[in-house]
mmCIF file of C-alpha atoms in Angstrom:
data_model
loop_
_atom_site.group_PDB
_atom_site.id
_atom_site.type_symbol
_atom_site.label_atom_id
_atom_site.label_comp_id
_atom_site.label_asym_id
_atom_site.label_seq_id
_atom_site.Cartn_x
_atom_site.Cartn_y
_atom_site.Cartn_z
ATOM 1 C CA UNK A 8 2.893 24.066 11.460
ATOM 2 C CA UNK A 9 4.654 27.221 10.310
ATOM 3 C CA UNK A 10 3.517 29.095 7.231
ATOM 4 C CA UNK A 11 4.792 27.739 3.947
ATOM 5 C CA UNK A 12 4.431 27.756 0.204
ATOM 6 C CA UNK A 13 1.866 25.065 -0.627
ATOM 7 C CA UNK A 14 0.911 23.545 -3.957
ATOM 8 C CA UNK A 15 -1.747 20.888 -4.486
ATOM 9 C CA UNK A 16 -1.971 18.538 -7.455
ATOM 10 C CA UNK A 17 -4.804 16.128 -8.252
ATOM 11 C CA UNK A 18 -4.002 13.264 -10.590
ATOM 12 C CA UNK A 19 -5.079 9.719 -11.384
ATOM 13 C CA UNK A 20 -3.378 6.662 -9.920
ATOM 14 C CA UNK A 21 -3.064 3.499 -11.967
ATOM 15 C CA UNK A 22 -4.574 0.829 -9.741
ATOM 16 C CA UNK A 23 -3.159 -2.668 -9.409
ATOM 17 C CA UNK A 24 -6.006 -5.134 -9.689
ATOM 18 C CA UNK A 25 -5.265 -8.715 -8.790
ATOM 19 C CA UNK A 26 -7.589 -11.094 -10.609
ATOM 20 C CA UNK A 27 -6.681 -9.585 -13.970
ATOM 21 C CA UNK A 28 -3.151 -8.214 -13.729
ATOM 22 C CA UNK A 29 -0.618 -6.744 -11.366
ATOM 23 C CA UNK A 30 1.050 -3.554 -12.543
ATOM 24 C CA UNK A 31 4.734 -3.297 -11.829
ATOM 25 C CA UNK A 32 6.163 -0.078 -10.349
ATOM 26 C CA UNK A 33 7.704 0.579 -13.765
ATOM 27 C CA UNK A 34 4.231 0.626 -15.292
ATOM 28 C CA UNK A 35 3.072 3.258 -12.831
ATOM 29 C CA UNK A 36 6.026 5.568 -13.377
ATOM 30 C CA UNK A 37 7.996 6.061 -16.550
ATOM 31 C CA UNK A 38 11.367 5.446 -14.909
ATOM 32 C CA UNK A 39 12.570 2.149 -13.479
ATOM 33 C CA UNK A 40 12.161 2.205 -9.711
ATOM 34 C CA UNK A 41 14.546 -0.535 -8.708
ATOM 35 C CA UNK A 42 15.273 1.350 -5.481
ATOM 36 C CA UNK A 43 11.618 0.955 -4.410
ATOM 37 C CA UNK A 44 11.625 -2.243 -2.357
ATOM 38 C CA UNK A 45 9.305 -1.626 0.597
ATOM 39 C CA UNK A 46 8.611 -5.372 0.835
ATOM 40 C CA UNK A 47 12.022 -5.705 2.478
ATOM 41 C CA UNK A 48 10.652 -3.750 5.450
ATOM 42 C CA UNK A 49 8.268 -6.644 6.072
ATOM 43 C CA UNK A 50 10.639 -9.520 5.395
ATOM 44 C CA UNK A 51 13.742 -8.479 7.300
ATOM 45 C CA UNK A 52 14.395 -8.015 11.048
ATOM 46 C CA UNK A 53 15.917 -4.548 10.576
ATOM 47 C CA UNK A 54 15.107 -1.712 10.747
ATOM 48 C CA UNK A 55 11.718 -2.958 12.034
ATOM 49 C CA UNK A 56 11.887 -5.948 14.366
ATOM 50 C CA UNK A 57 8.102 -6.119 14.736
ATOM 51 C CA UNK A 58 5.120 -6.093 12.336
ATOM 52 C CA UNK A 59 1.786 -4.541 13.255
ATOM 53 C CA UNK A 60 -1.179 -5.439 11.033
ATOM 54 C CA UNK A 61 -4.321 -3.334 11.403
ATOM 55 C CA UNK A 62 -7.515 -4.948 10.085
ATOM 56 C CA UNK A 63 -10.618 -2.806 9.592
ATOM 57 C CA UNK A 64 -13.907 -4.132 8.265
ATOM 58 C CA UNK A 65 -17.229 -2.698 7.225
ATOM 59 C CA UNK A 66 -20.091 -4.159 9.221
ATOM 60 C CA UNK A 67 -21.038 -7.536 7.754
ATOM 61 C CA UNK A 68 -17.691 -7.927 5.969
ATOM 62 C CA UNK A 69 -15.525 -8.998 8.901
ATOM 63 C CA UNK A 70 -12.842 -11.586 8.159
ATOM 64 C CA UNK A 71 -13.300 -15.087 9.492
ATOM 65 C CA UNK A 72 -10.950 -16.696 11.962
ATOM 66 C CA UNK A 73 -9.681 -18.880 9.102
ATOM 67 C CA UNK A 74 -8.872 -15.857 6.940
ATOM 68 C CA UNK A 75 -6.908 -14.124 9.688
ATOM 69 C CA UNK A 76 -5.048 -17.352 10.452
ATOM 70 C CA UNK A 77 -4.230 -17.748 6.750
ATOM 71 C CA UNK A 78 -2.886 -14.179 6.582
ATOM 72 C CA UNK A 79 -0.903 -14.640 9.782
ATOM 73 C CA UNK A 80 0.459 -17.963 8.559
ATOM 74 C CA UNK A 81 2.081 -16.381 5.508
ATOM 75 C CA UNK A 82 3.517 -13.485 7.497
ATOM 76 C CA UNK A 83 4.811 -15.700 10.301
ATOM 77 C CA UNK A 84 6.433 -18.090 7.831
ATOM 78 C CA UNK A 85 8.299 -15.470 5.834
ATOM 79 C CA UNK A 86 8.710 -12.275 7.908
ATOM 80 C CA UNK A 87 11.609 -12.319 10.348
ATOM 81 C CA UNK A 88 10.339 -10.194 13.219
ATOM 82 C CA UNK A 89 12.041 -11.002 16.549
ATOM 83 C CA UNK A 90 9.489 -8.977 18.559
ATOM 84 C CA UNK A 91 6.603 -10.685 16.852
ATOM 85 C CA UNK A 92 3.751 -10.094 14.436
ATOM 86 C CA UNK A 93 0.451 -8.736 15.732
ATOM 87 C CA UNK A 94 -2.759 -8.868 13.714
ATOM 88 C CA UNK A 95 -5.090 -6.400 15.368
ATOM 89 C CA UNK A 96 -8.779 -6.341 14.496
ATOM 90 C CA UNK A 97 -9.397 -2.642 14.826
ATOM 91 C CA UNK A 98 -12.582 -0.885 13.706
ATOM 92 C CA UNK A 99 -15.900 -2.302 12.574
ATOM 93 C CA UNK A 100 -17.215 0.464 10.323
ATOM 94 C CA UNK A 101 -21.001 0.861 10.514
ATOM 95 C CA UNK A 102 -22.603 0.004 7.203
ATOM 96 C CA UNK A 103 -24.534 3.268 7.246
ATOM 97 C CA UNK A 104 -21.269 5.223 7.480
ATOM 98 C CA UNK A 105 -19.705 3.247 4.630
ATOM 99 C CA UNK A 106 -22.458 4.028 2.122
ATOM 100 C CA UNK A 107 -21.276 6.217 -0.736
ATOM 101 C CA UNK A 108 -17.601 5.913 0.216
ATOM 102 C CA UNK A 109 -14.822 4.323 -1.819
ATOM 103 C CA UNK A 110 -12.254 1.980 -0.308
ATOM 104 C CA UNK A 111 -9.719 4.822 -0.157
ATOM 105 C CA UNK A 112 -12.122 7.155 1.572
ATOM 106 C CA UNK A 113 -12.782 4.441 4.140
ATOM 107 C CA UNK A 114 -9.080 3.767 4.592
ATOM 108 C CA UNK A 115 -8.021 7.355 5.148
ATOM 109 C CA UNK A 116 -10.897 7.922 7.594
ATOM 110 C CA UNK A 117 -10.395 4.796 9.701
ATOM 111 C CA UNK A 118 -6.780 3.670 9.552
ATOM 112 C CA UNK A 119 -4.939 4.461 12.789
ATOM 113 C CA UNK A 120 -1.487 2.965 12.508
ATOM 114 C CA UNK A 121 0.316 1.279 15.411
ATOM 115 C CA UNK A 122 -0.319 2.481 18.975
ATOM 116 C CA UNK A 123 1.787 5.461 20.021
ATOM 117 C CA UNK A 124 3.565 3.235 22.539
ATOM 118 C CA UNK A 125 4.873 0.942 19.778
ATOM 119 C CA UNK A 126 8.587 1.185 19.019
ATOM 120 C CA UNK A 127 8.800 1.714 15.253
ATOM 121 C CA UNK A 128 7.172 -1.436 13.867
ATOM 122 C CA UNK A 129 6.565 -2.126 10.208
ATOM 123 C CA UNK A 130 2.913 -1.481 9.428
ATOM 124 C CA UNK A 131 0.343 -3.148 7.180
ATOM 125 C CA UNK A 132 -3.277 -2.078 6.698
ATOM 126 C CA UNK A 133 -6.049 -4.475 5.640
ATOM 127 C CA UNK A 134 -9.595 -3.387 4.809
ATOM 128 C CA UNK A 135 -12.513 -5.770 4.292
ATOM 129 C CA UNK A 136 -15.395 -3.891 2.699
ATOM 130 C CA UNK A 137 -18.329 -4.193 0.301
ATOM 131 C CA UNK A 138 -17.691 -2.177 -2.837
ATOM 132 C CA UNK A 139 -21.390 -2.244 -3.671
ATOM 133 C CA UNK A 140 -21.988 0.210 -0.833
ATOM 134 C CA UNK A 141 -19.872 2.818 -2.611
ATOM 135 C CA UNK A 142 -22.525 3.401 -5.254
ATOM 136 C CA UNK A 143 -20.151 3.095 -8.222
ATOM 137 C CA UNK A 144 -19.980 0.134 -10.614
ATOM 138 C CA UNK A 145 -16.206 0.174 -10.835
ATOM 139 C CA UNK A 146 -15.936 0.043 -7.047
ATOM 140 C CA UNK A 147 -18.524 -2.725 -6.754
ATOM 141 C CA UNK A 148 -16.520 -4.929 -9.136
ATOM 142 C CA UNK A 149 -13.094 -4.188 -7.704
ATOM 143 C CA UNK A 150 -10.987 -7.306 -7.244
ATOM 144 C CA UNK A 151 -9.369 -8.048 -3.902
ATOM 145 C CA UNK A 152 -5.954 -6.507 -4.428
ATOM 146 C CA UNK A 153 -2.814 -4.975 -3.000
ATOM 147 C CA UNK A 154 -1.805 -1.496 -4.114
ATOM 148 C CA UNK A 155 1.953 -1.129 -4.471
ATOM 149 C CA UNK A 156 2.230 2.560 -5.361
ATOM 150 C CA UNK A 157 2.233 5.156 -3.999
ATOM 151 C CA UNK A 158 1.457 3.445 -0.683
ATOM 152 C CA UNK A 159 2.623 -0.180 -0.570
ATOM 153 C CA UNK A 160 1.070 -1.113 2.722
ATOM 154 C CA UNK A 161 -2.615 -1.798 2.106
ATOM 155 C CA UNK A 162 -4.674 -4.846 1.142
ATOM 156 C CA UNK A 163 -8.265 -4.275 0.025
ATOM 157 C CA UNK A 164 -10.648 -7.213 0.153
ATOM 158 C CA UNK A 165 -13.953 -6.433 -1.553
ATOM 159 C CA UNK A 166 -16.693 -8.783 -0.325
ATOM 160 C CA UNK A 167 -18.889 -7.558 -3.175
ATOM 161 C CA UNK A 168 -16.476 -8.835 -5.846
ATOM 162 C CA UNK A 169 -17.910 -12.358 -5.761
ATOM 163 C CA UNK A 170 -20.227 -12.686 -2.766
ATOM 164 C CA UNK A 171 -20.398 -16.444 -3.252
ATOM 165 C CA UNK A 172 -16.667 -16.976 -2.649
ATOM 166 C CA UNK A 173 -16.359 -19.931 -0.293
ATOM 167 C CA UNK A 174 -14.102 -20.055 2.720
ATOM 168 C CA UNK A 175 -11.541 -22.080 0.763
ATOM 169 C CA UNK A 176 -11.167 -19.325 -1.793
ATOM 170 C CA UNK A 177 -11.147 -16.402 0.632
ATOM 171 C CA UNK A 178 -8.277 -17.904 2.618
ATOM 172 C CA UNK A 179 -6.279 -18.498 -0.568
ATOM 173 C CA UNK A 180 -7.008 -14.979 -1.818
ATOM 174 C CA UNK A 181 -5.796 -13.269 1.368
ATOM 175 C CA UNK A 182 -2.620 -15.374 1.259
ATOM 176 C CA UNK A 183 -2.154 -14.356 -2.374
ATOM 177 C CA UNK A 184 -2.420 -10.687 -1.402
ATOM 178 C CA UNK A 185 0.029 -11.186 1.447
ATOM 179 C CA UNK A 186 2.424 -12.557 -1.169
ATOM 180 C CA UNK A 187 2.172 -9.288 -3.098
ATOM 181 C CA UNK A 188 2.947 -7.324 0.054
ATOM 182 C CA UNK A 189 6.117 -9.429 0.353
ATOM 183 C CA UNK A 190 7.080 -8.538 -3.227
ATOM 184 C CA UNK A 191 6.295 -11.892 -4.807
ATOM 185 C CA UNK A 192 6.094 -12.373 -8.581
ATOM 186 C CA UNK A 193 7.497 -8.912 -9.291
ATOM 187 C CA UNK A 194 10.295 -10.550 -11.247
ATOM 188 C CA UNK A 195 11.269 -11.434 -14.801
ATOM 189 C CA UNK A 196 11.546 -15.237 -14.617
ATOM 190 C CA UNK A 197 8.545 -17.576 -14.257
ATOM 191 C CA UNK A 198 6.230 -14.601 -13.882
ATOM 192 C CA UNK A 199 4.036 -12.407 -16.045
ATOM 193 C CA UNK A 200 2.392 -9.072 -15.196
ATOM 194 C CA UNK A 201 3.295 -9.466 -11.537
ATOM 195 C CA UNK A 202 1.888 -12.980 -11.149
ATOM 196 C CA UNK A 203 3.482 -16.407 -11.111
ATOM 197 C CA UNK A 204 3.163 -18.678 -14.144
ATOM 198 C CA UNK A 205 3.332 -21.915 -12.129
ATOM 199 C CA UNK A 206 -0.097 -23.586 -12.283
ATOM 200 C CA UNK A 207 -0.419 -24.633 -8.639
ATOM 201 C CA UNK A 208 1.217 -21.568 -7.086
ATOM 202 C CA UNK A 209 -0.672 -19.244 -4.753
ATOM 203 C CA UNK A 210 0.628 -16.341 -6.835
ATOM 204 C CA UNK A 211 -1.261 -17.382 -9.963
ATOM 205 C CA UNK A 212 -3.474 -14.462 -11.104
ATOM 206 C CA UNK A 213 -6.665 -16.396 -10.374
ATOM 207 C CA UNK A 214 -7.664 -18.940 -7.783
ATOM 208 C CA UNK A 215 -8.952 -21.992 -9.666
ATOM 209 C CA UNK A 216 -11.967 -23.946 -8.375
ATOM 210 C CA UNK A 217 -12.059 -27.662 -9.208
ATOM 211 C CA UNK A 218 -15.746 -28.431 -9.541
ATOM 212 C CA UNK A 219 -15.435 -32.215 -9.118
ATOM 213 C CA UNK A 220 -13.675 -31.737 -5.797
ATOM 214 C CA UNK A 221 -16.351 -29.229 -4.767
ATOM 215 C CA UNK A 222 -19.194 -31.567 -5.715
ATOM 216 C CA UNK A 223 -17.623 -34.421 -3.790
ATOM 217 C CA UNK A 224 -17.311 -32.326 -0.623
ATOM 218 C CA UNK A 225 -13.562 -31.753 -0.835
ATOM 219 C CA UNK A 226 -11.599 -28.550 -0.767
ATOM 220 C CA UNK A 227 -11.917 -27.326 -4.389
ATOM 221 C CA UNK A 228 -8.774 -25.162 -4.242
ATOM 222 C CA UNK A 229 -5.411 -26.844 -4.749
ATOM 223 C CA UNK A 230 -3.340 -23.622 -4.798
ATOM 224 C CA UNK A 231 -2.152 -23.787 -1.211
ATOM 225 C CA UNK A 232 1.535 -22.928 -1.329
ATOM 226 C CA UNK A 233 4.073 -20.705 -2.983
ATOM 227 C CA UNK A 234 5.995 -22.502 -5.709
ATOM 228 C CA UNK A 235 9.751 -23.087 -5.703
ATOM 229 C CA UNK A 236 10.343 -19.932 -7.777
ATOM 230 C CA UNK A 237 8.433 -17.767 -5.306
ATOM 231 C CA UNK A 238 10.149 -19.376 -2.331
ATOM 232 C CA UNK A 239 13.521 -18.759 -3.958
ATOM 233 C CA UNK A 240 12.551 -15.132 -4.499
ATOM 234 C CA UNK A 241 11.663 -14.805 -0.815
ATOM 235 C CA UNK A 242 14.968 -16.371 0.184
ATOM 236 C CA UNK A 243 16.846 -13.965 -2.070
ATOM 237 C CA UNK A 244 14.916 -10.979 -0.727
ATOM 238 C CA UNK A 245 15.748 -11.810 2.889
ATOM 239 C CA UNK A 246 19.433 -11.510 2.002
ATOM 240 C CA UNK A 247 18.986 -7.996 0.612
ATOM 241 C CA UNK A 248 19.406 -5.055 2.986
ATOM 242 C CA UNK A 249 16.245 -2.954 3.271
ATOM 243 C CA UNK A 250 16.398 0.678 2.270
ATOM 244 C CA UNK A 251 17.778 2.785 5.073
ATOM 245 C CA UNK A 252 15.630 5.760 4.123
ATOM 246 C CA UNK A 253 12.191 4.113 4.495
ATOM 247 C CA UNK A 254 10.308 4.059 7.788
ATOM 248 C CA UNK A 255 6.824 4.466 9.257
ATOM 249 C CA UNK A 256 5.456 7.310 11.363
ATOM 250 C CA UNK A 257 2.107 5.912 12.441
ATOM 251 C CA UNK A 258 0.495 4.765 9.178
ATOM 252 C CA UNK A 259 2.560 7.206 7.075
ATOM 253 C CA UNK A 260 5.416 5.738 5.049
ATOM 254 C CA UNK A 261 8.330 8.182 4.977
ATOM 255 C CA UNK A 262 11.133 8.162 2.408
ATOM 256 C CA UNK A 263 14.038 10.375 3.439
ATOM 257 C CA UNK A 264 16.167 12.002 0.764
ATOM 258 C CA UNK A 265 18.881 14.642 0.989
ATOM 259 C CA UNK A 266 17.046 17.816 1.939
ATOM 260 C CA UNK A 267 13.530 16.520 1.378
ATOM 261 C CA UNK A 268 11.193 13.678 2.240
ATOM 262 C CA UNK A 269 8.360 11.876 0.469
ATOM 263 C CA UNK A 270 5.303 10.938 2.548
ATOM 264 C CA UNK A 271 2.797 8.322 1.422
ATOM 265 C CA UNK A 272 -0.686 7.289 2.474
ATOM 266 C CA UNK A 273 -3.446 5.477 0.654
ATOM 267 C CA UNK A 274 -4.362 7.723 -2.275
ATOM 268 C CA UNK A 275 -1.996 10.557 -1.409
ATOM 269 C CA UNK A 276 1.680 11.490 -1.578
ATOM 270 C CA UNK A 277 3.452 14.591 -0.294
ATOM 271 C CA UNK A 278 6.801 16.213 -1.067
ATOM 272 C CA UNK A 279 7.901 17.918 2.161
ATOM 273 C CA UNK A 280 10.945 20.187 2.329
ATOM 274 C CA UNK A 281 12.054 21.308 5.776
ATOM 275 C CA UNK A 282 10.612 20.683 9.223
ATOM 276 C CA UNK A 283 10.674 17.569 11.363
ATOM 277 C CA UNK A 284 9.583 14.181 10.049
ATOM 278 C CA UNK A 285 7.032 13.568 12.815
ATOM 279 C CA UNK A 286 5.552 17.043 12.465
ATOM 280 C CA UNK A 287 5.328 16.679 8.687
ATOM 281 C CA UNK A 288 3.804 13.194 8.941
ATOM 282 C CA UNK A 289 1.130 14.303 11.421
ATOM 283 C CA UNK A 290 0.286 17.334 9.282
ATOM 284 C CA UNK A 291 -0.040 15.126 6.200
ATOM 285 C CA UNK A 292 -2.162 12.544 8.042
ATOM 286 C CA UNK A 293 -4.496 15.250 9.374
ATOM 287 C CA UNK A 294 -4.918 16.676 5.887
ATOM 288 C CA UNK A 295 -5.943 13.272 4.591
ATOM 289 C CA UNK A 296 -8.241 12.576 7.538
ATOM 290 C CA UNK A 297 -10.144 15.773 6.775
ATOM 291 C CA UNK A 298 -10.164 15.516 2.988
ATOM 292 C CA UNK A 299 -13.562 14.894 1.448
ATOM 293 C CA UNK A 300 -14.331 13.811 -2.099
ATOM 294 C CA UNK A 301 -16.471 16.477 -3.724
ATOM 295 C CA UNK A 302 -19.482 15.548 -5.873
ATOM 296 C CA UNK A 303 -18.354 14.683 -9.377
ATOM 297 C CA UNK A 304 -14.782 13.858 -8.337
ATOM 298 C CA UNK A 305 -13.330 10.411 -8.858
ATOM 299 C CA UNK A 306 -12.601 8.990 -5.376
ATOM 300 C CA UNK A 307 -9.805 6.884 -6.909
ATOM 301 C CA UNK A 308 -7.828 9.965 -7.810
ATOM 302 C CA UNK A 309 -4.582 10.422 -5.952
ATOM 303 C CA UNK A 310 -3.656 13.727 -4.332
ATOM 304 C CA UNK A 311 -0.110 15.053 -4.554
ATOM 305 C CA UNK A 312 0.870 17.683 -2.017
ATOM 306 C CA UNK A 313 4.074 19.674 -1.825
ATOM 307 C CA UNK A 314 5.355 22.281 0.583
ATOM 308 C CA UNK A 315 8.578 24.025 1.526
ATOM 309 C CA UNK A 316 9.135 25.555 4.942
ATOM 310 C CA UNK A 317 9.843 29.268 5.237
ATOM 311 C CA UNK A 318 12.977 28.429 7.219
ATOM 312 C CA UNK A 319 14.411 26.656 4.170
ATOM 313 C CA UNK A 320 13.649 29.629 1.939
ATOM 314 C CA UNK A 321 15.891 31.878 4.059
ATOM 315 C CA UNK A 322 18.849 30.252 2.323
ATOM 316 C CA UNK A 323 17.749 30.555 -1.286
ATOM 317 C CA UNK A 324 20.799 28.827 -2.734
ATOM 318 C CA UNK A 325 20.177 25.821 -0.493
ATOM 319 C CA UNK A 326 16.474 25.815 -1.362
ATOM 320 C CA UNK A 327 17.306 25.803 -5.072
ATOM 321 C CA UNK A 328 19.719 22.902 -4.607
ATOM 322 C CA UNK A 329 17.088 20.844 -2.751
ATOM 323 C CA UNK A 330 14.455 21.553 -5.394
ATOM 324 C CA UNK A 331 16.960 20.575 -8.088
ATOM 325 C CA UNK A 332 17.499 17.217 -6.390
ATOM 326 C CA UNK A 333 13.783 16.669 -5.882
ATOM 327 C CA UNK A 334 13.154 17.446 -9.552
ATOM 328 C CA UNK A 335 15.311 14.385 -10.346
ATOM 329 C CA UNK A 336 13.440 12.055 -7.972
ATOM 330 C CA UNK A 337 12.745 8.558 -9.385
ATOM 331 C CA UNK A 338 8.967 9.093 -9.080
ATOM 332 C CA UNK A 339 7.522 11.246 -11.826
ATOM 333 C CA UNK A 340 4.919 13.039 -9.749
ATOM 334 C CA UNK A 341 7.482 14.035 -7.130
ATOM 335 C CA UNK A 342 9.534 15.549 -9.942
ATOM 336 C CA UNK A 343 6.460 17.430 -11.140
ATOM 337 C CA UNK A 344 5.689 18.611 -7.605
ATOM 338 C CA UNK A 345 9.245 19.892 -7.210
ATOM 339 C CA UNK A 346 8.996 21.800 -10.492
ATOM 340 C CA UNK A 347 5.745 23.433 -9.391
ATOM 341 C CA UNK A 348 7.278 24.419 -6.061
ATOM 342 C CA UNK A 349 10.252 25.927 -7.855
ATOM 343 C CA UNK A 350 7.951 28.045 -10.012
ATOM 344 C CA UNK A 351 6.184 29.388 -6.925
ATOM 345 C CA UNK A 352 9.318 29.860 -4.839
ATOM 346 C CA UNK A 353 11.455 31.338 -7.634
ATOM 347 C CA UNK A 354 9.024 33.019 -10.083
#
């Protein structure tokens, strides 16, 4: 890429754990983010008429056939994709290579995105791993969860969370996480902290095990379906037009704004001003592929990059106008990144 002004920020991300609570986008950023509806990219036939799901797993943590069928069942039932939904079992990560790495480090090293031959599908990444291999207590205890900001396209299933989880529970849990990807329970009515309040709904915050049913050899989990409130929410969502400025370049989610774009990956976001979207996305992806967590750093920290092309700076009035718009972006850290760029570009 051409030379540019570059600024790098390193800040904490508020995670969205599932068994305890689900943070809303408003809780992650101080402004309401009603425009942020990436779940519509999965539900609706346009602009992506196909869904590609990449599933990676650390050795010994691979999903069962039942789990993949449960995930596919939810997506097939509720995502309108005329060209189909493909669940692709991609990499099996050697256990030796996973030791000492967090889920985000694994994701950014191994996620590939759809094949280059694919015609602009929606993309979802799923990682099955054992948090105990990461060497950190907080990682070992991490709940299976879906992270909605800054990158809304990843499900993390920690086998170390409760190693004794039976097949009944694991299938219900992956369906629950698929519900979060589709935007479920992020509503005001019949929901609390991003989870459904209906007792038998799959979107309850915890999967309940009925011991009598277990002891008598029956399926101990009765949470098998989305409740009427969740189904109504899905029906309503399918009638909403998806954002025209969101799309995927490989695994990178790109949000186009007037004069700038916001790029997202797991654990990283970039404000890019100038240049082509594919070039910027590849540059961002390569940066993340090569980024290593230094000793003493928190691997759950999120990186915020920002750059402005020299070509943009040739028209200083235009550059100022773009930075002014970016400094009013709905996401707080993009606003901060724009302010830092302005200080460097116009000292």
